[in-house]
């Protein structure tokens, strides 16, 4: 069997979506925050990364540790540990910064007979990635095997695989450390620290080929070797290197491996930066942003820590991923607006309310703000449109018809009257029919001008359209993050079924702010 057919056979066998596991153990974690640089507490940026928060996870009764492979999926971090267990972490992030872990779940990986992995030689899981059919692939270091799992409760499926002739793996504890899927195939790396010796290989439609990725000099001189890898949707991969000397401790580096071209070191972590035995790397992609999560393996030792740290890749930032909202100036006429900030658990969204052009609708929104009726509500719906540019659709939030919060419906202000339009960043009132809008609203991702008034329509809703009353002026990245939140396929009715956010994003506070330009 060829490498290509072997991989495809396993992918085909993993066509069952991830499901909750009967053997799962849920528990709470004790964490403490981690500063990037203990000698400079305000430091956030180094090399090609920006630090976005991190925590140290205390082992607790569940004896969490040994994290060796890491993957971001649907708002959570999935990991395998080198004692043969899987781990799911639910991060708590405020303003885009990792501040805590609000939930955790763990359970045993199983063998091909459905039995729990027992001995170190069998249980030493090191690499984790998703297949392209919603299953999982796990690599094991001691005997250099790769197993596939439909879900973490299922028995393993062996992947016919060998590195013979490709990677010179000679020691049981220096085997397959890194496993990552890119659109065309798999990237694998072994803990090989010999200069110019192939330490990685690609397996795709062109077959299997090995190659060498060199760590930066600061790690090469200490025996730096790959410990994990993760790839983005465009085929860009990131390889994590680690080195250790007893007298000098840990060092780490991240090397970017583009789809074509030469590798590039984007970050080197040296003292006094927060360091430990980093063996896990995950990529998280958001519109215009790429984040990396690092996790350390404490080897179940009291002298090492389990760190989970979040970074943003500076070179990947693209502030044009979402079209900017339109200016509030038309025909050289500047209209009065009032700025409001919506503080959400993912970060702040600042909006300019069109108090002059849409006085009724904007005034209604301001009343909800001033009377604290939005505080504690949430964004609960994300509608995703399958068209370019992406992401596309809208998010919806507000009082959700809570009788203790809603005010009477307001007079409708159609876009033909206000001159406003459902362009990127527009805020629009939710309603059943004209005159029923109250405390629920939507924010557009990209232009949705089909929601504007259509005077020629016979349908009263479309004839009048929806009422635009403001535009996002800061925080479209937060809007996009809410739009990408996991949904529950069973929630919602009619056309909105499957659009309800599984864990709605809380609006912590809504308040007026001064416009610095004024």
PDB file of N, CA and C in Angstrom, residues 184-246:
ATOM      1  N   UNK A 184      -3.214  19.349   1.499  1.00  0.00           N
ATOM      2  CA  UNK A 184      -2.885  18.269   0.574  1.00  0.00           C
ATOM      3  C   UNK A 184      -2.395  16.994   1.243  1.00  0.00           C
ATOM      4  N   UNK A 185      -2.094  17.026   2.520  1.00  0.00           N
ATOM      5  CA  UNK A 185      -1.558  15.820   3.131  1.00  0.00           C
ATOM      6  C   UNK A 185      -1.137  16.021   4.572  1.00  0.00           C
ATOM      7  N   UNK A 186      -0.081  15.296   4.975  1.00  0.00           N
ATOM      8  CA  UNK A 186       0.390  15.313   6.349  1.00  0.00           C
ATOM      9  C   UNK A 186       1.837  15.772   6.427  1.00  0.00           C
ATOM     10  N   UNK A 187       2.138  16.486   7.519  1.00  0.00           N
ATOM     11  CA  UNK A 187       3.504  16.845   7.869  1.00  0.00           C
ATOM     12  C   UNK A 187       3.856  16.099   9.148  1.00  0.00           C
ATOM     13  N   UNK A 188       4.977  15.404   9.150  1.00  0.00           N
ATOM     14  CA  UNK A 188       5.438  14.687  10.325  1.00  0.00           C
ATOM     15  C   UNK A 188       6.871  15.101  10.619  1.00  0.00           C
ATOM     16  N   UNK A 189       7.206  15.217  11.897  1.00  0.00           N
ATOM     17  CA  UNK A 189       8.571  15.531  12.290  1.00  0.00           C
ATOM     18  C   UNK A 189       8.973  14.642  13.458  1.00  0.00           C
ATOM     19  N   UNK A 190      10.232  14.266  13.481  1.00  0.00           N
ATOM     20  CA  UNK A 190      10.782  13.438  14.555  1.00  0.00           C
ATOM     21  C   UNK A 190      11.775  14.248  15.364  1.00  0.00           C
ATOM     22  N   UNK A 191      12.024  13.796  16.587  1.00  0.00           N
ATOM     23  CA  UNK A 191      12.942  14.499  17.476  1.00  0.00           C
ATOM     24  C   UNK A 191      14.387  14.154  17.101  1.00  0.00           C
ATOM     25  N   UNK A 192      14.786  14.672  15.951  1.00  0.00           N
ATOM     26  CA  UNK A 192      16.137  14.442  15.427  1.00  0.00           C
ATOM     27  C   UNK A 192      16.886  15.758  15.469  1.00  0.00           C
ATOM     28  N   UNK A 193      18.056  15.761  16.106  1.00  0.00           N
ATOM     29  CA  UNK A 193      18.812  16.999  16.291  1.00  0.00           C
ATOM     30  C   UNK A 193      20.187  16.936  15.635  1.00  0.00           C
ATOM     31  N   UNK A 194      20.337  16.093  14.616  1.00  0.00           N
ATOM     32  CA  UNK A 194      21.608  15.976  13.902  1.00  0.00           C
ATOM     33  C   UNK A 194      21.613  16.973  12.747  1.00  0.00           C
ATOM     34  N   UNK A 195      22.608  17.863  12.669  1.00  0.00           N
ATOM     35  CA  UNK A 195      22.638  18.860  11.582  1.00  0.00           C
ATOM     36  C   UNK A 195      22.527  18.226  10.203  1.00  0.00           C
ATOM     37  N   UNK A 196      21.656  18.816   9.381  1.00  0.00           N
ATOM     38  CA  UNK A 196      21.434  18.385   7.986  1.00  0.00           C
ATOM     39  C   UNK A 196      20.789  17.013   7.860  1.00  0.00           C
ATOM     40  N   UNK A 197      20.476  16.368   8.978  1.00  0.00           N
ATOM     41  CA  UNK A 197      19.791  15.081   8.922  1.00  0.00           C
ATOM     42  C   UNK A 197      18.296  15.333   8.751  1.00  0.00           C
ATOM     43  N   UNK A 198      17.620  14.672   7.790  1.00  0.00           N
ATOM     44  CA  UNK A 198      16.177  14.881   7.638  1.00  0.00           C
ATOM     45  C   UNK A 198      15.429  14.625   8.952  1.00  0.00           C
ATOM     46  N   UNK A 199      14.652  15.611   9.385  1.00  0.00           N
ATOM     47  CA  UNK A 199      13.882  15.458  10.621  1.00  0.00           C
ATOM     48  C   UNK A 199      12.387  15.600  10.403  1.00  0.00           C
ATOM     49  N   UNK A 200      11.979  15.930   9.154  1.00  0.00           N
ATOM     50  CA  UNK A 200      10.558  16.058   8.831  1.00  0.00           C
ATOM     51  C   UNK A 200      10.274  15.378   7.506  1.00  0.00           C
ATOM     52  N   UNK A 201       8.990  15.099   7.280  1.00  0.00           N
ATOM     53  CA  UNK A 201       8.582  14.523   5.999  1.00  0.00           C
ATOM     54  C   UNK A 201       7.156  14.937   5.682  1.00  0.00           C
ATOM     55  N   UNK A 202       6.904  15.067   4.417  1.00  0.00           N
ATOM     56  CA  UNK A 202       5.553  15.324   3.912  1.00  0.00           C
ATOM     57  C   UNK A 202       5.029  14.064   3.248  1.00  0.00           C
ATOM     58  N   UNK A 203       3.750  13.784   3.440  1.00  0.00           N
ATOM     59  CA  UNK A 203       3.093  12.653   2.801  1.00  0.00           C
ATOM     60  C   UNK A 203       1.835  13.192   2.138  1.00  0.00           C
ATOM     61  N   UNK A 204       1.829  13.207   0.803  1.00  0.00           N
ATOM     62  CA  UNK A 204       0.687  13.770   0.080  1.00  0.00           C
ATOM     63  C   UNK A 204       0.555  13.089  -1.266  1.00  0.00           C
ATOM     64  N   UNK A 205      -0.144  13.732  -2.189  1.00  0.00           N
ATOM     65  CA  UNK A 205      -0.385  13.140  -3.491  1.00  0.00           C
ATOM     66  C   UNK A 205       0.875  12.921  -4.300  1.00  0.00           C
ATOM     67  N   UNK A 206       1.963  13.568  -3.922  1.00  0.00           N
ATOM     68  CA  UNK A 206       3.237  13.385  -4.615  1.00  0.00           C
ATOM     69  C   UNK A 206       4.096  12.304  -3.975  1.00  0.00           C
ATOM     70  N   UNK A 207       3.515  11.570  -3.011  1.00  0.00           N
ATOM     71  CA  UNK A 207       4.250  10.526  -2.333  1.00  0.00           C
ATOM     72  C   UNK A 207       4.768  10.988  -0.995  1.00  0.00           C
ATOM     73  N   UNK A 208       5.854  10.372  -0.535  1.00  0.00           N
ATOM     74  CA  UNK A 208       6.469  10.722   0.741  1.00  0.00           C
ATOM     75  C   UNK A 208       7.883  11.210   0.490  1.00  0.00           C
ATOM     76  N   UNK A 209       8.245  12.320   1.114  1.00  0.00           N
ATOM     77  CA  UNK A 209       9.588  12.852   0.946  1.00  0.00           C
ATOM     78  C   UNK A 209      10.045  13.480   2.257  1.00  0.00           C
ATOM     79  N   UNK A 210      11.285  13.208   2.598  1.00  0.00           N
ATOM     80  CA  UNK A 210      11.849  13.730   3.834  1.00  0.00           C
ATOM     81  C   UNK A 210      12.722  14.931   3.542  1.00  0.00           C
ATOM     82  N   UNK A 211      12.914  15.765   4.552  1.00  0.00           N
ATOM     83  CA  UNK A 211      13.736  16.961   4.392  1.00  0.00           C
ATOM     84  C   UNK A 211      14.173  17.432   5.767  1.00  0.00           C
ATOM     85  N   UNK A 212      15.132  18.320   5.798  1.00  0.00           N
ATOM     86  CA  UNK A 212      15.666  18.835   7.055  1.00  0.00           C
ATOM     87  C   UNK A 212      15.211  20.265   7.270  1.00  0.00           C
ATOM     88  N   UNK A 213      14.722  20.563   8.475  1.00  0.00           N
ATOM     89  CA  UNK A 213      14.447  21.928   8.906  1.00  0.00           C
ATOM     90  C   UNK A 213      15.396  22.223  10.053  1.00  0.00           C
ATOM     91  N   UNK A 214      16.198  23.235   9.891  1.00  0.00           N
ATOM     92  CA  UNK A 214      17.187  23.547  10.915  1.00  0.00           C
ATOM     93  C   UNK A 214      16.608  24.496  11.942  1.00  0.00           C
ATOM     94  N   UNK A 215      16.875  24.243  13.223  1.00  0.00           N
ATOM     95  CA  UNK A 215      16.482  25.215  14.248  1.00  0.00           C
ATOM     96  C   UNK A 215      17.415  26.416  14.188  1.00  0.00           C
ATOM     97  N   UNK A 216      17.020  27.545  14.779  1.00  0.00           N
ATOM     98  CA  UNK A 216      17.943  28.686  14.824  1.00  0.00           C
ATOM     99  C   UNK A 216      19.187  28.341  15.636  1.00  0.00           C
ATOM    100  N   UNK A 217      20.237  29.108  15.417  1.00  0.00           N
ATOM    101  CA  UNK A 217      21.526  28.834  16.043  1.00  0.00           C
ATOM    102  C   UNK A 217      21.423  28.683  17.562  1.00  0.00           C
ATOM    103  N   UNK A 218      20.591  29.524  18.194  1.00  0.00           N
ATOM    104  CA  UNK A 218      20.512  29.503  19.654  1.00  0.00           C
ATOM    105  C   UNK A 218      20.009  28.168  20.197  1.00  0.00           C
ATOM    106  N   UNK A 219      19.263  27.424  19.372  1.00  0.00           N
ATOM    107  CA  UNK A 219      18.802  26.096  19.788  1.00  0.00           C
ATOM    108  C   UNK A 219      19.671  24.996  19.206  1.00  0.00           C
ATOM    109  N   UNK A 220      20.198  25.221  17.995  1.00  0.00           N
ATOM    110  CA  UNK A 220      21.007  24.193  17.357  1.00  0.00           C
ATOM    111  C   UNK A 220      22.207  23.826  18.210  1.00  0.00           C
ATOM    112  N   UNK A 221      22.791  24.828  18.850  1.00  0.00           N
ATOM    113  CA  UNK A 221      23.966  24.566  19.683  1.00  0.00           C
ATOM    114  C   UNK A 221      23.617  23.835  20.969  1.00  0.00           C
ATOM    115  N   UNK A 222      22.311  23.733  21.273  1.00  0.00           N
ATOM    116  CA  UNK A 222      21.852  23.012  22.455  1.00  0.00           C
ATOM    117  C   UNK A 222      21.102  21.735  22.092  1.00  0.00           C
ATOM    118  N   UNK A 223      21.201  21.298  20.835  1.00  0.00           N
ATOM    119  CA  UNK A 223      20.505  20.080  20.428  1.00  0.00           C
ATOM    120  C   UNK A 223      19.038  20.278  20.143  1.00  0.00           C
ATOM    121  N   UNK A 224      18.666  21.418  19.556  1.00  0.00           N
ATOM    122  CA  UNK A 224      17.272  21.707  19.264  1.00  0.00           C
ATOM    123  C   UNK A 224      16.663  20.731  18.279  1.00  0.00           C
ATOM    124  N   UNK A 225      15.440  20.275  18.570  1.00  0.00           N
ATOM    125  CA  UNK A 225      14.753  19.300  17.710  1.00  0.00           C
ATOM    126  C   UNK A 225      13.268  19.619  17.661  1.00  0.00           C
ATOM    127  N   UNK A 226      12.560  19.189  16.603  1.00  0.00           N
ATOM    128  CA  UNK A 226      11.116  19.438  16.508  1.00  0.00           C
ATOM    129  C   UNK A 226      10.346  18.702  17.594  1.00  0.00           C
ATOM    130  N   UNK A 227       9.307  19.372  18.153  1.00  0.00           N
ATOM    131  CA  UNK A 227       8.445  18.712  19.135  1.00  0.00           C
ATOM    132  C   UNK A 227       6.965  18.785  18.771  1.00  0.00           C
ATOM    133  N   UNK A 228       6.580  19.652  17.841  1.00  0.00           N
ATOM    134  CA  UNK A 228       5.191  19.664  17.366  1.00  0.00           C
ATOM    135  C   UNK A 228       5.120  20.535  16.118  1.00  0.00           C
ATOM    136  N   UNK A 229       3.980  20.465  15.435  1.00  0.00           N
ATOM    137  CA  UNK A 229       3.745  21.268  14.241  1.00  0.00           C
ATOM    138  C   UNK A 229       2.255  21.473  14.077  1.00  0.00           C
ATOM    139  N   UNK A 230       1.889  22.529  13.384  1.00  0.00           N
ATOM    140  CA  UNK A 230       0.487  22.818  13.086  1.00  0.00           C
ATOM    141  C   UNK A 230       0.447  23.610  11.795  1.00  0.00           C
ATOM    142  N   UNK A 231      -0.622  23.425  11.026  1.00  0.00           N
ATOM    143  CA  UNK A 231      -0.717  24.052   9.714  1.00  0.00           C
ATOM    144  C   UNK A 231      -2.007  24.841   9.567  1.00  0.00           C
ATOM    145  N   UNK A 232      -1.948  25.917   8.777  1.00  0.00           N
ATOM    146  CA  UNK A 232      -3.109  26.725   8.484  1.00  0.00           C
ATOM    147  C   UNK A 232      -3.821  26.242   7.236  1.00  0.00           C
ATOM    148  N   UNK A 233      -4.952  26.868   6.948  1.00  0.00           N
ATOM    149  CA  UNK A 233      -5.784  26.439   5.820  1.00  0.00           C
ATOM    150  C   UNK A 233      -5.135  26.714   4.472  1.00  0.00           C
ATOM    151  N   UNK A 234      -4.159  27.624   4.420  1.00  0.00           N
ATOM    152  CA  UNK A 234      -3.489  27.934   3.164  1.00  0.00           C
ATOM    153  C   UNK A 234      -2.246  27.090   2.945  1.00  0.00           C
ATOM    154  N   UNK A 235      -1.976  26.138   3.840  1.00  0.00           N
ATOM    155  CA  UNK A 235      -0.815  25.278   3.698  1.00  0.00           C
ATOM    156  C   UNK A 235       0.416  25.771   4.431  1.00  0.00           C
ATOM    157  N   UNK A 236       0.339  26.957   5.043  1.00  0.00           N
ATOM    158  CA  UNK A 236       1.451  27.439   5.859  1.00  0.00           C
ATOM    159  C   UNK A 236       1.522  26.628   7.144  1.00  0.00           C
ATOM    160  N   UNK A 237       2.697  26.087   7.443  1.00  0.00           N
ATOM    161  CA  UNK A 237       2.862  25.276   8.647  1.00  0.00           C
ATOM    162  C   UNK A 237       3.845  25.947   9.600  1.00  0.00           C
ATOM    163  N   UNK A 238       3.693  25.645  10.859  1.00  0.00           N
ATOM    164  CA  UNK A 238       4.574  26.155  11.901  1.00  0.00           C
ATOM    165  C   UNK A 238       5.155  24.956  12.639  1.00  0.00           C
ATOM    166  N   UNK A 239       6.470  24.950  12.801  1.00  0.00           N
ATOM    167  CA  UNK A 239       7.150  23.848  13.478  1.00  0.00           C
ATOM    168  C   UNK A 239       7.767  24.381  14.774  1.00  0.00           C
ATOM    169  N   UNK A 240       7.449  23.702  15.874  1.00  0.00           N
ATOM    170  CA  UNK A 240       7.965  24.066  17.187  1.00  0.00           C
ATOM    171  C   UNK A 240       9.241  23.284  17.464  1.00  0.00           C
ATOM    172  N   UNK A 241      10.300  24.011  17.846  1.00  0.00           N
ATOM    173  CA  UNK A 241      11.555  23.393  18.254  1.00  0.00           C
ATOM    174  C   UNK A 241      11.779  23.646  19.745  1.00  0.00           C
ATOM    175  N   UNK A 242      12.459  22.683  20.381  1.00  0.00           N
ATOM    176  CA  UNK A 242      12.792  22.816  21.792  1.00  0.00           C
ATOM    177  C   UNK A 242      14.196  22.282  22.017  1.00  0.00           C
ATOM    178  N   UNK A 243      14.912  22.923  22.952  1.00  0.00           N
ATOM    179  CA  UNK A 243      16.202  22.393  23.377  1.00  0.00           C
ATOM    180  C   UNK A 243      16.288  22.494  24.893  1.00  0.00           C
ATOM    181  N   UNK A 244      17.195  21.714  25.466  1.00  0.00           N
ATOM    182  CA  UNK A 244      17.328  21.726  26.926  1.00  0.00           C
ATOM    183  C   UNK A 244      18.754  21.358  27.314  1.00  0.00           C
ATOM    184  N   UNK A 245      19.282  22.127  28.261  1.00  0.00           N
ATOM    185  CA  UNK A 245      20.529  21.793  28.936  1.00  0.00           C
ATOM    186  C   UNK A 245      20.312  21.999  30.426  1.00  0.00           C
ATOM    187  N   UNK A 246      20.726  21.047  31.257  1.00  0.00           N
ATOM    188  CA  UNK A 246      20.462  21.178  32.699  1.00  0.00           C
ATOM    189  C   UNK A 246      20.965  22.490  33.283  1.00  0.00           C
TER     190      UNK A 246
END
